[in-house]
């Protein structure tokens, strides 16, 4: 099993968009679980928007992390032939609860690895919270959406520092930038940022993409956006 | 002196937009300092986009919070006749550094109150970090941008719980929702959410507003958006 985390210390760079559509492209090839570990729960809103809030509150990633429920009991079926562990805003409390419970992240990793999926894709909050640190710890690959902004390299390096800490602890984690939500022109400029190893696939800004994420719908498989996610899927699985 | 914090546990609800333009509207009446305490530093990018990254890294809110520099030495002049304490992504580390330094928030409050301004306006990250908690602690008034989303009431209540904790510690903090980035129709619907005390002023979604925040420019004082912020300023100062 492979665990891929989408992470960035900048907000608004397309983390949830990538998680939603990369997840769908991977599903064409692998049995995949998406896991929302962001208290802002936008991925949950995408995949499970018809599920009642009370139902989401009764079993979600918070219960899995704190051991109140088995992680496997927190899995929902979605309309996309993808399973999903949702998050609710209460997840924001998990850090103060588990901060000094050093075993909690190790339990999270073994719980994830005991699930019957080929690949788990995790969406994370844009800040150095417990949730993000735990996701880094359990990952084989971290994809960091990179947009063309003067803080880009800087934000990437901060994330890289966190990955290096886990590497020192013996973890094998690969970190890759994904040029994301950029125009074709800026996408070209990003290829010159040689401090950051980038995926070959760039995700270009597009209205079809923005609409699909807002409406919670799939992309047309003939669309440019879909072709990009399909190519990204091939690159990372 | 009054300290107003813009806070929400949902991202993308217009916190930075409100901080930027409410700040400008308040400046017409009061001597104001804006303080960016979000590692995502979008308010810094709005007010100080021409300042070199190295210069911003040498003195910012992180140095003020950790006591490495006097807070007063971390103030920059902006082109908007408003002073600004910037943030950089390094701020994300401050929580792990100060988490158990219980005096740090009290020092932050007295440092802020020793500054020569009528009003300080603080922009915060959308997660329950040290930065947000510290901002709540020092505030007289917290404005929570509310957009029309099924998690709205829920996110507000989580914030309210944090405010209640500080109230139990004897702090007098007022919490108000600001209907934000909503269409006129949804703005009306929000008036019915009776769990949340709302400002009379609603900030409506508008392209002029989105462009101004992206471009880092002021609003035309004849524009609807400006009139809304001016009205909000009158309501909250």
Short mmCIF file of C-alpha atoms in Angstrom, two decimals:
data_model
loop_
_atom_site.label_atom_id
_atom_site.label_comp_id
_atom_site.label_asym_id
_atom_site.label_seq_id
_atom_site.Cartn_x
_atom_site.Cartn_y
_atom_site.Cartn_z
CA UNK A 1 0.00 0.00 0.00
CA UNK A 2 1.13 3.53 -0.78
CA UNK A 3 0.15 6.62 1.20
CA UNK A 4 0.22 9.97 -0.61
CA UNK A 5 -0.36 13.25 1.24
CA UNK A 6 -1.24 16.57 -0.38
CA UNK A 7 0.38 19.28 1.73
CA UNK A 8 1.28 22.94 1.52
CA UNK A 9 1.86 25.67 4.07
CA UNK A 10 0.19 28.14 1.70
CA UNK A 11 -3.60 28.05 1.57
CA UNK A 12 -5.54 28.45 -1.66
CA UNK A 13 -3.03 26.59 -3.83
CA UNK A 14 -5.40 23.80 -4.81
CA UNK A 15 -4.74 21.05 -2.26
CA UNK A 16 -8.34 19.89 -2.06
CA UNK A 17 -8.83 20.22 -5.82
CA UNK A 18 -5.84 17.96 -6.40
CA UNK A 19 -6.97 15.48 -3.75
CA UNK A 20 -10.49 15.30 -5.25
CA UNK A 21 -9.55 14.84 -8.91
CA UNK A 22 -6.24 13.01 -8.51
CA UNK A 23 -8.23 10.62 -6.33
CA UNK A 24 -10.71 10.06 -9.14
CA UNK A 25 -7.94 9.52 -11.70
CA UNK A 26 -6.17 7.05 -9.42
CA UNK A 27 -9.47 5.18 -8.94
CA UNK A 28 -9.31 4.20 -12.62
CA UNK A 29 -6.27 2.11 -11.72
CA UNK A 30 -6.20 1.35 -7.99
CA UNK A 31 -8.50 0.76 -5.04
CA UNK A 32 -8.23 4.04 -3.22
CA UNK A 33 -9.33 5.62 0.06
CA UNK A 34 -9.33 9.40 0.44
CA UNK A 35 -8.83 10.72 3.93
CA UNK A 36 -9.71 14.28 4.96
CA UNK A 37 -7.51 15.39 7.84
CA UNK A 38 -8.20 19.13 7.49
CA UNK A 39 -10.64 20.68 10.01
CA UNK A 40 -11.76 22.89 7.12
CA UNK A 41 -13.17 19.67 5.63
CA UNK A 42 -13.49 20.82 2.03
CA UNK A 43 -12.65 17.34 0.72
CA UNK A 44 -15.47 15.96 2.86
CA UNK A 45 -17.78 18.58 1.37
CA UNK A 46 -16.75 17.47 -2.10
CA UNK A 47 -17.17 13.72 -1.65
CA UNK A 48 -19.90 13.56 0.98
CA UNK A 49 -21.99 16.69 0.50
CA UNK A 50 -25.26 14.81 0.74
CA UNK A 51 -24.43 13.13 4.02
CA UNK A 52 -26.05 14.63 7.11
CA UNK A 53 -23.74 16.65 9.39
CA UNK A 54 -24.78 14.56 12.42
CA UNK A 55 -23.80 11.37 10.59
CA UNK A 56 -20.40 12.90 9.72
CA UNK A 57 -19.97 14.00 13.32
CA UNK A 58 -20.64 10.51 14.62
CA UNK A 59 -17.68 8.88 12.87
CA UNK A 60 -14.79 10.67 11.22
CA UNK A 61 -11.02 11.05 11.25
CA UNK A 62 -11.09 12.62 14.73
CA UNK A 63 -12.55 9.42 16.19
CA UNK A 64 -10.00 7.35 14.29
CA UNK A 65 -7.02 9.43 15.45
CA UNK A 66 -8.05 9.54 19.09
CA UNK A 67 -8.92 5.84 19.14
CA UNK A 68 -12.54 6.53 20.12
CA UNK A 69 -13.56 4.42 17.11
CA UNK A 70 -11.78 2.01 14.81
CA UNK A 71 -10.52 3.90 11.75
CA UNK A 72 -12.21 1.28 9.57
CA UNK A 73 -15.57 2.21 11.14
CA UNK A 74 -15.07 5.84 10.03
CA UNK A 75 -15.10 5.02 6.30
CA UNK A 76 -18.00 6.26 4.14
CA UNK A 77 -18.91 5.16 0.62
CA UNK A 78 -19.11 8.08 -1.85
CA UNK A 79 -20.91 8.47 -5.16
CA UNK A 80 -17.54 8.38 -6.95
CA UNK A 81 -16.71 4.69 -6.31
CA UNK A 82 -14.13 5.98 -3.85
CA UNK A 83 -14.25 5.49 -0.10
CA UNK A 84 -13.68 8.46 2.18
CA UNK A 85 -12.81 9.12 5.83
CA UNK A 86 -14.39 12.54 6.48
CA UNK A 87 -13.37 15.38 8.78
CA UNK A 88 -15.47 17.88 10.71
CA UNK A 89 -14.36 21.20 12.25
CA UNK A 90 -14.00 19.48 15.67
CA UNK A 91 -10.79 17.97 14.29
CA UNK A 92 -9.15 21.31 15.16
CA UNK A 93 -9.09 20.13 18.79
CA UNK A 94 -7.11 16.97 18.09
CA UNK A 95 -3.71 18.66 18.42
CA UNK A 96 -4.22 19.80 21.99
CA UNK A 97 -5.55 16.34 22.84
CA UNK A 98 -2.84 14.20 21.23
CA UNK A 99 0.14 16.55 21.23
CA UNK A 100 1.98 14.62 23.94
CA UNK A 101 0.65 11.19 23.03
CA UNK A 102 3.69 10.17 21.02
CA UNK A 103 2.24 6.78 20.15
CA UNK A 104 -0.82 8.30 18.49
CA UNK A 105 0.90 8.86 15.14
CA UNK A 106 2.36 5.35 15.12
CA UNK A 107 -1.11 3.94 15.85
CA UNK A 108 -2.49 6.09 13.00
CA UNK A 109 0.07 4.64 10.61
CA UNK A 110 -0.63 1.04 11.55
CA UNK A 111 -4.40 1.65 11.44
CA UNK A 112 -4.09 3.08 7.92
CA UNK A 113 -1.86 0.22 6.75
CA UNK A 114 -4.28 -2.40 8.03
CA UNK A 115 -7.01 -1.08 5.69
CA UNK A 116 -7.65 -2.96 2.47
CA UNK A 117 -6.73 -0.36 -0.16
CA UNK A 118 -3.95 -0.08 -2.73
CA UNK A 119 -3.52 3.61 -2.07
CA UNK A 120 -4.58 6.17 0.53
CA UNK A 121 -4.68 9.85 -0.42
CA UNK A 122 -4.70 12.40 2.42
CA UNK A 123 -5.73 16.07 2.31
CA UNK A 124 -4.24 18.31 5.03
CA UNK A 125 -4.59 21.80 6.56
CA UNK A 126 -2.25 24.60 5.42
CA UNK A 127 -0.57 25.02 8.78
CA UNK A 128 1.92 23.11 10.90
CA UNK A 129 -0.69 21.41 13.03
CA UNK A 130 -0.71 17.94 14.57
CA UNK A 131 -2.88 16.86 11.62
CA UNK A 132 -0.27 17.88 9.05
CA UNK A 133 2.65 16.46 11.03
CA UNK A 134 0.86 13.14 11.47
CA UNK A 135 0.12 12.99 7.74
CA UNK A 136 3.75 13.66 6.86
CA UNK A 137 4.84 10.90 9.24
CA UNK A 138 2.64 8.23 7.66
CA UNK A 139 3.38 9.14 4.01
CA UNK A 140 5.44 7.53 1.31
CA UNK A 141 5.02 10.53 -0.98
CA UNK A 142 4.07 14.13 -0.29
CA UNK A 143 2.78 16.29 -3.12
CA UNK A 144 3.08 20.02 -2.49
CA UNK A 145 0.97 22.17 -4.85
CA UNK A 146 3.10 25.06 -5.98
CA UNK A 147 1.62 28.23 -7.38
CA UNK A 148 3.58 31.12 -8.77
CA UNK A 149 3.98 33.36 -5.75
CA UNK A 150 7.04 34.97 -4.23
CA UNK A 151 6.61 32.88 -1.05
CA UNK A 152 6.46 29.58 -2.98
CA UNK A 153 10.04 28.41 -2.51
CA UNK A 154 9.97 29.57 1.07
CA UNK A 155 6.80 27.64 1.98
CA UNK A 156 8.17 24.55 0.26
CA UNK A 157 11.38 24.73 2.27
CA UNK A 158 9.47 24.88 5.56
CA UNK A 159 7.60 21.74 4.55
CA UNK A 160 10.86 20.13 3.46
CA UNK A 161 12.32 20.82 6.92
CA UNK A 162 9.46 18.88 8.49
CA UNK A 163 10.01 15.99 6.09
CA UNK A 164 13.75 16.00 6.90
CA UNK A 165 12.95 15.63 10.60
CA UNK A 166 10.98 12.45 9.87
CA UNK A 167 13.71 11.20 7.56
CA UNK A 168 16.17 11.49 10.45
CA UNK A 169 13.77 9.26 12.36
CA UNK A 170 14.26 6.65 9.64
CA UNK A 171 11.17 7.36 7.53
CA UNK A 172 11.47 7.16 3.75
CA UNK A 173 9.38 10.04 2.46
CA UNK A 174 9.57 11.59 -0.99
CA UNK A 175 8.53 15.22 -1.46
CA UNK A 176 7.54 16.60 -4.86
CA UNK A 177 6.11 19.96 -5.95
CA UNK A 178 3.10 20.00 -8.27
CA UNK A 179 2.74 23.25 -10.24
CA UNK A 180 -0.89 23.96 -9.53
CA UNK A 181 -3.60 26.42 -10.51
CA UNK A 182 -1.12 28.28 -12.67
CA UNK A 183 -1.61 29.79 -16.11
CA UNK A 184 0.28 28.17 -18.97
CA UNK A 185 2.78 31.04 -18.95
CA UNK A 186 3.47 30.88 -15.23
CA UNK A 187 3.66 27.12 -15.43
CA UNK A 188 6.62 27.58 -17.75
CA UNK A 189 8.29 30.02 -15.36
CA UNK A 190 7.92 27.50 -12.54
CA UNK A 191 10.04 24.99 -14.43
CA UNK A 192 12.97 27.29 -13.66
CA UNK A 193 12.57 27.11 -9.89
CA UNK A 194 15.41 24.65 -9.52
CA UNK A 195 15.28 24.49 -5.72
CA UNK A 196 12.12 22.36 -6.00
CA UNK A 197 11.79 18.91 -7.63
CA UNK A 198 8.55 19.12 -9.61
CA UNK A 199 6.21 16.60 -11.17
CA UNK A 200 6.24 16.58 -14.97
CA UNK A 201 2.50 17.22 -14.91
CA UNK A 202 1.35 20.78 -14.26
CA UNK A 203 -2.25 21.46 -13.22
CA UNK A 204 -3.37 24.55 -15.09
CA UNK A 205 -5.94 27.02 -13.80
CA UNK A 206 -9.27 26.41 -15.50
CA UNK A 207 -12.86 27.40 -15.03
CA UNK A 208 -14.05 23.81 -15.59
CA UNK A 209 -11.90 22.77 -12.66
CA UNK A 210 -13.12 25.56 -10.39
CA UNK A 211 -16.74 24.80 -11.21
CA UNK A 212 -16.36 21.05 -10.68
CA UNK A 213 -14.86 21.55 -7.22
CA UNK A 214 -17.61 24.02 -6.24
CA UNK A 215 -20.40 21.84 -7.60
CA UNK A 216 -18.96 18.56 -6.34
CA UNK A 217 -19.08 16.96 -9.79
CA UNK A 218 -16.66 14.82 -11.80
CA UNK A 219 -14.63 16.23 -14.68
CA UNK A 220 -15.46 15.27 -18.24
CA UNK A 221 -12.90 12.65 -19.21
CA UNK A 222 -12.25 14.44 -22.47
CA UNK A 223 -11.41 17.72 -20.71
CA UNK A 224 -7.90 19.12 -20.45
CA UNK A 225 -8.19 19.21 -16.68
CA UNK A 226 -9.00 15.49 -16.54
CA UNK A 227 -6.11 14.66 -18.85
CA UNK A 228 -3.77 16.52 -16.48
CA UNK A 229 -5.00 14.63 -13.42
CA UNK A 230 -4.82 11.35 -15.31
CA UNK A 231 -1.23 12.11 -16.21
CA UNK A 232 -0.45 13.09 -12.61
CA UNK A 233 -2.00 9.83 -11.42
CA UNK A 234 0.25 7.83 -13.74
CA UNK A 235 3.25 9.74 -12.44
CA UNK A 236 2.64 9.22 -8.73
CA UNK A 237 1.06 5.79 -8.21
CA UNK B 1 -7.15 51.54 22.53
CA UNK B 2 -9.34 48.89 20.97
CA UNK B 3 -8.12 45.59 19.55
CA UNK B 4 -10.25 43.90 16.88
CA UNK B 5 -9.44 40.44 15.55
CA UNK B 6 -10.78 38.91 12.35
CA UNK B 7 -11.14 35.19 12.97
CA UNK B 8 -12.84 32.17 11.46
CA UNK B 9 -12.18 28.46 11.56
CA UNK B 10 -13.28 28.23 7.93
CA UNK B 11 -10.74 29.34 5.33
CA UNK B 12 -11.73 31.30 2.24
CA UNK B 13 -14.46 33.33 3.95
CA UNK B 14 -12.80 36.70 3.40
CA UNK B 15 -10.80 37.30 6.59
CA UNK B 16 -7.91 39.03 4.85
CA UNK B 17 -10.23 40.97 2.55
CA UNK B 18 -12.09 42.32 5.56
CA UNK B 19 -8.87 43.12 7.43
CA UNK B 20 -7.46 44.99 4.41
CA UNK B 21 -10.48 47.13 3.56
CA UNK B 22 -12.01 47.52 7.01
CA UNK B 23 -8.55 48.72 8.03
CA UNK B 24 -8.61 51.34 5.29
CA UNK B 25 -12.11 52.48 6.25
CA UNK B 26 -11.14 52.73 9.92
CA UNK B 27 -8.07 54.78 8.94
CA UNK B 28 -10.45 57.55 7.82
CA UNK B 29 -11.38 57.96 11.48
CA UNK B 30 -8.68 56.47 13.71
CA UNK B 31 -4.94 55.90 13.88
CA UNK B 32 -4.73 52.21 13.12
CA UNK B 33 -2.14 49.43 13.07
CA UNK B 34 -2.85 46.22 11.18
CA UNK B 35 -1.15 43.11 12.46
CA UNK B 36 -0.76 39.95 10.39
CA UNK B 37 -0.57 36.91 12.65
CA UNK B 38 -1.30 34.32 9.95
CA UNK B 39 1.69 32.31 8.64
CA UNK B 40 -0.07 32.43 5.28
CA UNK B 41 0.70 36.18 5.36
CA UNK B 42 -1.84 37.34 2.79
CA UNK B 43 -2.42 40.62 4.65
CA UNK B 44 1.33 41.24 4.52
CA UNK B 45 1.22 40.58 0.79
CA UNK B 46 -1.56 43.12 0.43
CA UNK B 47 -0.01 45.95 2.44
CA UNK B 48 3.70 45.31 1.91
CA UNK B 49 3.97 43.62 -1.45
CA UNK B 50 6.88 45.80 -2.55
CA UNK B 51 8.99 45.12 0.52
CA UNK B 52 11.82 42.64 0.08
CA UNK B 53 11.28 39.18 1.62
CA UNK B 54 14.59 39.45 3.52
CA UNK B 55 13.47 42.72 5.07
CA UNK B 56 10.17 41.13 6.13
CA UNK B 57 12.06 38.15 7.53
CA UNK B 58 14.31 40.37 9.64
CA UNK B 59 11.48 41.88 11.71
CA UNK B 60 7.91 40.64 11.90
CA UNK B 61 5.26 39.35 14.29
CA UNK B 62 7.29 36.21 15.04
CA UNK B 63 10.11 38.31 16.51
CA UNK B 64 7.59 40.35 18.49
CA UNK B 65 5.81 37.30 19.92
CA UNK B 66 8.97 35.47 20.90
CA UNK B 67 10.55 38.59 22.38
CA UNK B 68 13.52 38.43 20.00
CA UNK B 69 12.70 42.02 19.02
CA UNK B 70 10.53 44.76 20.46
CA UNK B 71 7.09 44.62 18.81
CA UNK B 72 7.43 48.36 18.07
CA UNK B 73 10.56 47.58 16.02
CA UNK B 74 8.54 45.20 13.82
CA UNK B 75 6.22 47.91 12.46
CA UNK B 76 6.41 48.85 8.77
CA UNK B 77 4.93 51.91 7.06
CA UNK B 78 2.64 51.02 4.14
CA UNK B 79 1.52 53.01 1.12
CA UNK B 80 -2.01 53.21 2.60
CA UNK B 81 -1.19 55.57 5.51
CA UNK B 82 -1.62 52.52 7.75
CA UNK B 83 1.16 50.87 9.72
CA UNK B 84 1.56 47.10 9.57
CA UNK B 85 3.29 44.35 11.53
CA UNK B 86 3.94 41.67 8.88
CA UNK B 87 4.08 37.90 9.12
CA UNK B 88 6.20 35.36 7.22
CA UNK B 89 5.63 31.61 6.88
CA UNK B 90 8.16 31.00 9.71
CA UNK B 91 5.41 32.13 12.08
CA UNK B 92 4.03 28.58 11.79
CA UNK B 93 6.79 27.50 14.21
CA UNK B 94 5.76 29.88 16.97
CA UNK B 95 3.23 27.51 18.51
CA UNK B 96 5.72 24.75 19.25
CA UNK B 97 8.09 27.36 20.64
CA UNK B 98 5.68 29.25 22.91
CA UNK B 99 3.04 26.61 23.66
CA UNK B 100 4.14 26.18 27.25
CA UNK B 101 5.30 29.75 27.82
CA UNK B 102 2.11 30.88 29.50
CA UNK B 103 3.36 34.44 29.95
CA UNK B 104 3.93 34.94 26.23
CA UNK B 105 0.32 35.91 25.49
CA UNK B 106 0.22 38.33 28.43
CA UNK B 107 3.45 39.93 27.18
CA UNK B 108 1.90 40.14 23.69
CA UNK B 109 -1.12 41.97 25.09
CA UNK B 110 0.91 44.49 27.06
CA UNK B 111 3.27 45.02 24.10
CA UNK B 112 0.29 45.76 21.82
CA UNK B 113 -1.31 48.10 24.35
CA UNK B 114 1.88 50.09 24.77
CA UNK B 115 1.83 51.03 21.06
CA UNK B 116 0.55 54.48 20.12
CA UNK B 117 -2.54 53.63 18.06
CA UNK B 118 -6.27 54.11 18.56
CA UNK B 119 -7.06 50.72 17.14
CA UNK B 120 -5.22 47.51 16.24
CA UNK B 121 -6.73 45.15 13.68
CA UNK B 122 -5.44 41.57 13.63
CA UNK B 123 -5.75 38.97 10.84
CA UNK B 124 -5.47 35.33 11.93
CA UNK B 125 -5.08 31.81 10.49
CA UNK B 126 -8.18 29.60 10.00
CA UNK B 127 -7.12 26.99 12.54
CA UNK B 128 -6.91 26.70 16.30
CA UNK B 129 -3.23 27.52 16.46
CA UNK B 130 -1.29 29.43 19.11
CA UNK B 131 -1.53 32.47 16.83
CA UNK B 132 -5.34 32.42 16.80
CA UNK B 133 -5.63 31.70 20.52
CA UNK B 134 -3.25 34.55 21.35
CA UNK B 135 -5.25 36.93 19.14
CA UNK B 136 -8.51 35.94 20.82
CA UNK B 137 -6.92 36.54 24.23
CA UNK B 138 -5.82 40.10 23.45
CA UNK B 139 -9.05 41.20 21.70
CA UNK B 140 -11.91 43.46 22.71
CA UNK B 141 -13.93 42.44 19.67
CA UNK B 142 -13.74 39.45 17.36
CA UNK B 143 -15.33 39.63 13.93
CA UNK B 144 -16.07 36.24 12.39
CA UNK B 145 -16.77 36.38 8.64
CA UNK B 146 -19.75 34.16 7.95
CA UNK B 147 -20.48 32.81 4.52
CA UNK B 148 -23.50 30.78 3.58
CA UNK B 149 -22.30 27.22 4.08
CA UNK B 150 -23.75 24.33 6.01
CA UNK B 151 -20.76 24.35 8.39
CA UNK B 152 -21.12 28.06 9.18
CA UNK B 153 -22.96 27.83 12.49
CA UNK B 154 -20.77 24.95 13.52
CA UNK B 155 -17.49 26.79 12.86
CA UNK B 156 -18.82 29.84 14.67
CA UNK B 157 -19.69 27.76 17.72
CA UNK B 158 -16.18 26.31 17.91
CA UNK B 159 -14.78 29.85 17.88
CA UNK B 160 -17.34 30.89 20.49
CA UNK B 161 -16.17 28.05 22.75
CA UNK B 162 -12.64 29.46 22.63
CA UNK B 163 -13.94 32.93 23.46
CA UNK B 164 -15.93 31.52 26.38
CA UNK B 165 -12.76 29.98 27.80
CA UNK B 166 -11.09 33.40 27.87
CA UNK B 167 -14.22 34.97 29.34
CA UNK B 168 -14.01 32.51 32.21
CA UNK B 169 -10.50 33.85 32.74
CA UNK B 170 -12.03 37.29 33.20
CA UNK B 171 -11.53 38.70 29.70
CA UNK B 172 -14.27 40.84 28.20
CA UNK B 173 -14.45 39.82 24.57
CA UNK B 174 -17.33 40.44 22.19
CA UNK B 175 -17.87 38.08 19.25
CA UNK B 176 -19.85 39.12 16.17
CA UNK B 177 -20.49 37.44 12.84
CA UNK B 178 -20.01 39.45 9.64
CA UNK B 179 -21.95 38.05 6.66
CA UNK B 180 -19.16 38.01 4.14
CA UNK B 181 -18.58 37.30 0.45
CA UNK B 182 -22.24 36.38 0.09
CA UNK B 183 -24.63 37.20 -2.72
CA UNK B 184 -27.48 39.60 -1.89
CA UNK B 185 -29.91 36.68 -1.77
CA UNK B 186 -27.79 34.56 0.57
CA UNK B 187 -27.09 37.61 2.68
CA UNK B 188 -30.82 37.80 3.35
CA UNK B 189 -30.98 34.11 4.28
CA UNK B 190 -28.13 34.63 6.76
CA UNK B 191 -30.24 37.12 8.70
CA UNK B 192 -32.31 34.13 9.80
CA UNK B 193 -29.41 32.28 11.43
CA UNK B 194 -30.48 33.31 14.90
CA UNK B 195 -27.76 31.38 16.71
CA UNK B 196 -25.24 34.01 15.60
CA UNK B 197 -25.27 37.74 16.48
CA UNK B 198 -24.45 39.49 13.21
CA UNK B 199 -23.26 42.96 12.24
CA UNK B 200 -25.85 45.06 10.46
CA UNK B 201 -23.43 45.48 7.59
CA UNK B 202 -23.11 42.58 5.16
CA UNK B 203 -20.12 42.39 2.82
CA UNK B 204 -21.41 41.27 -0.55
CA UNK B 205 -19.40 39.24 -3.05
CA UNK B 206 -18.13 41.53 -5.80
CA UNK B 207 -15.60 41.39 -8.57
CA UNK B 208 -14.26 44.85 -7.68
CA UNK B 209 -13.44 43.51 -4.23
CA UNK B 210 -11.78 40.35 -5.52
CA UNK B 211 -9.67 42.33 -7.96
CA UNK B 212 -8.61 44.91 -5.37
CA UNK B 213 -7.40 42.23 -2.98
CA UNK B 214 -5.49 40.42 -5.73
CA UNK B 215 -3.94 43.62 -7.10
CA UNK B 216 -3.22 45.17 -3.71
CA UNK B 217 -5.08 48.36 -4.55
CA UNK B 218 -7.56 50.55 -2.67
CA UNK B 219 -11.30 50.51 -3.44
CA UNK B 220 -12.91 53.47 -5.17
CA UNK B 221 -14.65 55.42 -2.45
CA UNK B 222 -17.79 55.64 -4.56
CA UNK B 223 -18.00 51.85 -4.94
CA UNK B 224 -20.59 49.70 -3.20
CA UNK B 225 -17.85 47.62 -1.65
CA UNK B 226 -16.22 50.70 -0.09
CA UNK B 227 -19.58 51.89 1.24
CA UNK B 228 -20.03 48.51 2.95
CA UNK B 229 -16.61 48.63 4.62
CA UNK B 230 -17.19 52.23 5.65
CA UNK B 231 -20.46 51.21 7.25
CA UNK B 232 -18.79 48.24 8.97
CA UNK B 233 -16.07 50.57 10.28
CA UNK B 234 -18.69 52.87 11.83
CA UNK B 235 -20.35 49.87 13.42
CA UNK B 236 -17.26 48.37 15.06
CA UNK B 237 -14.95 51.20 16.14
#
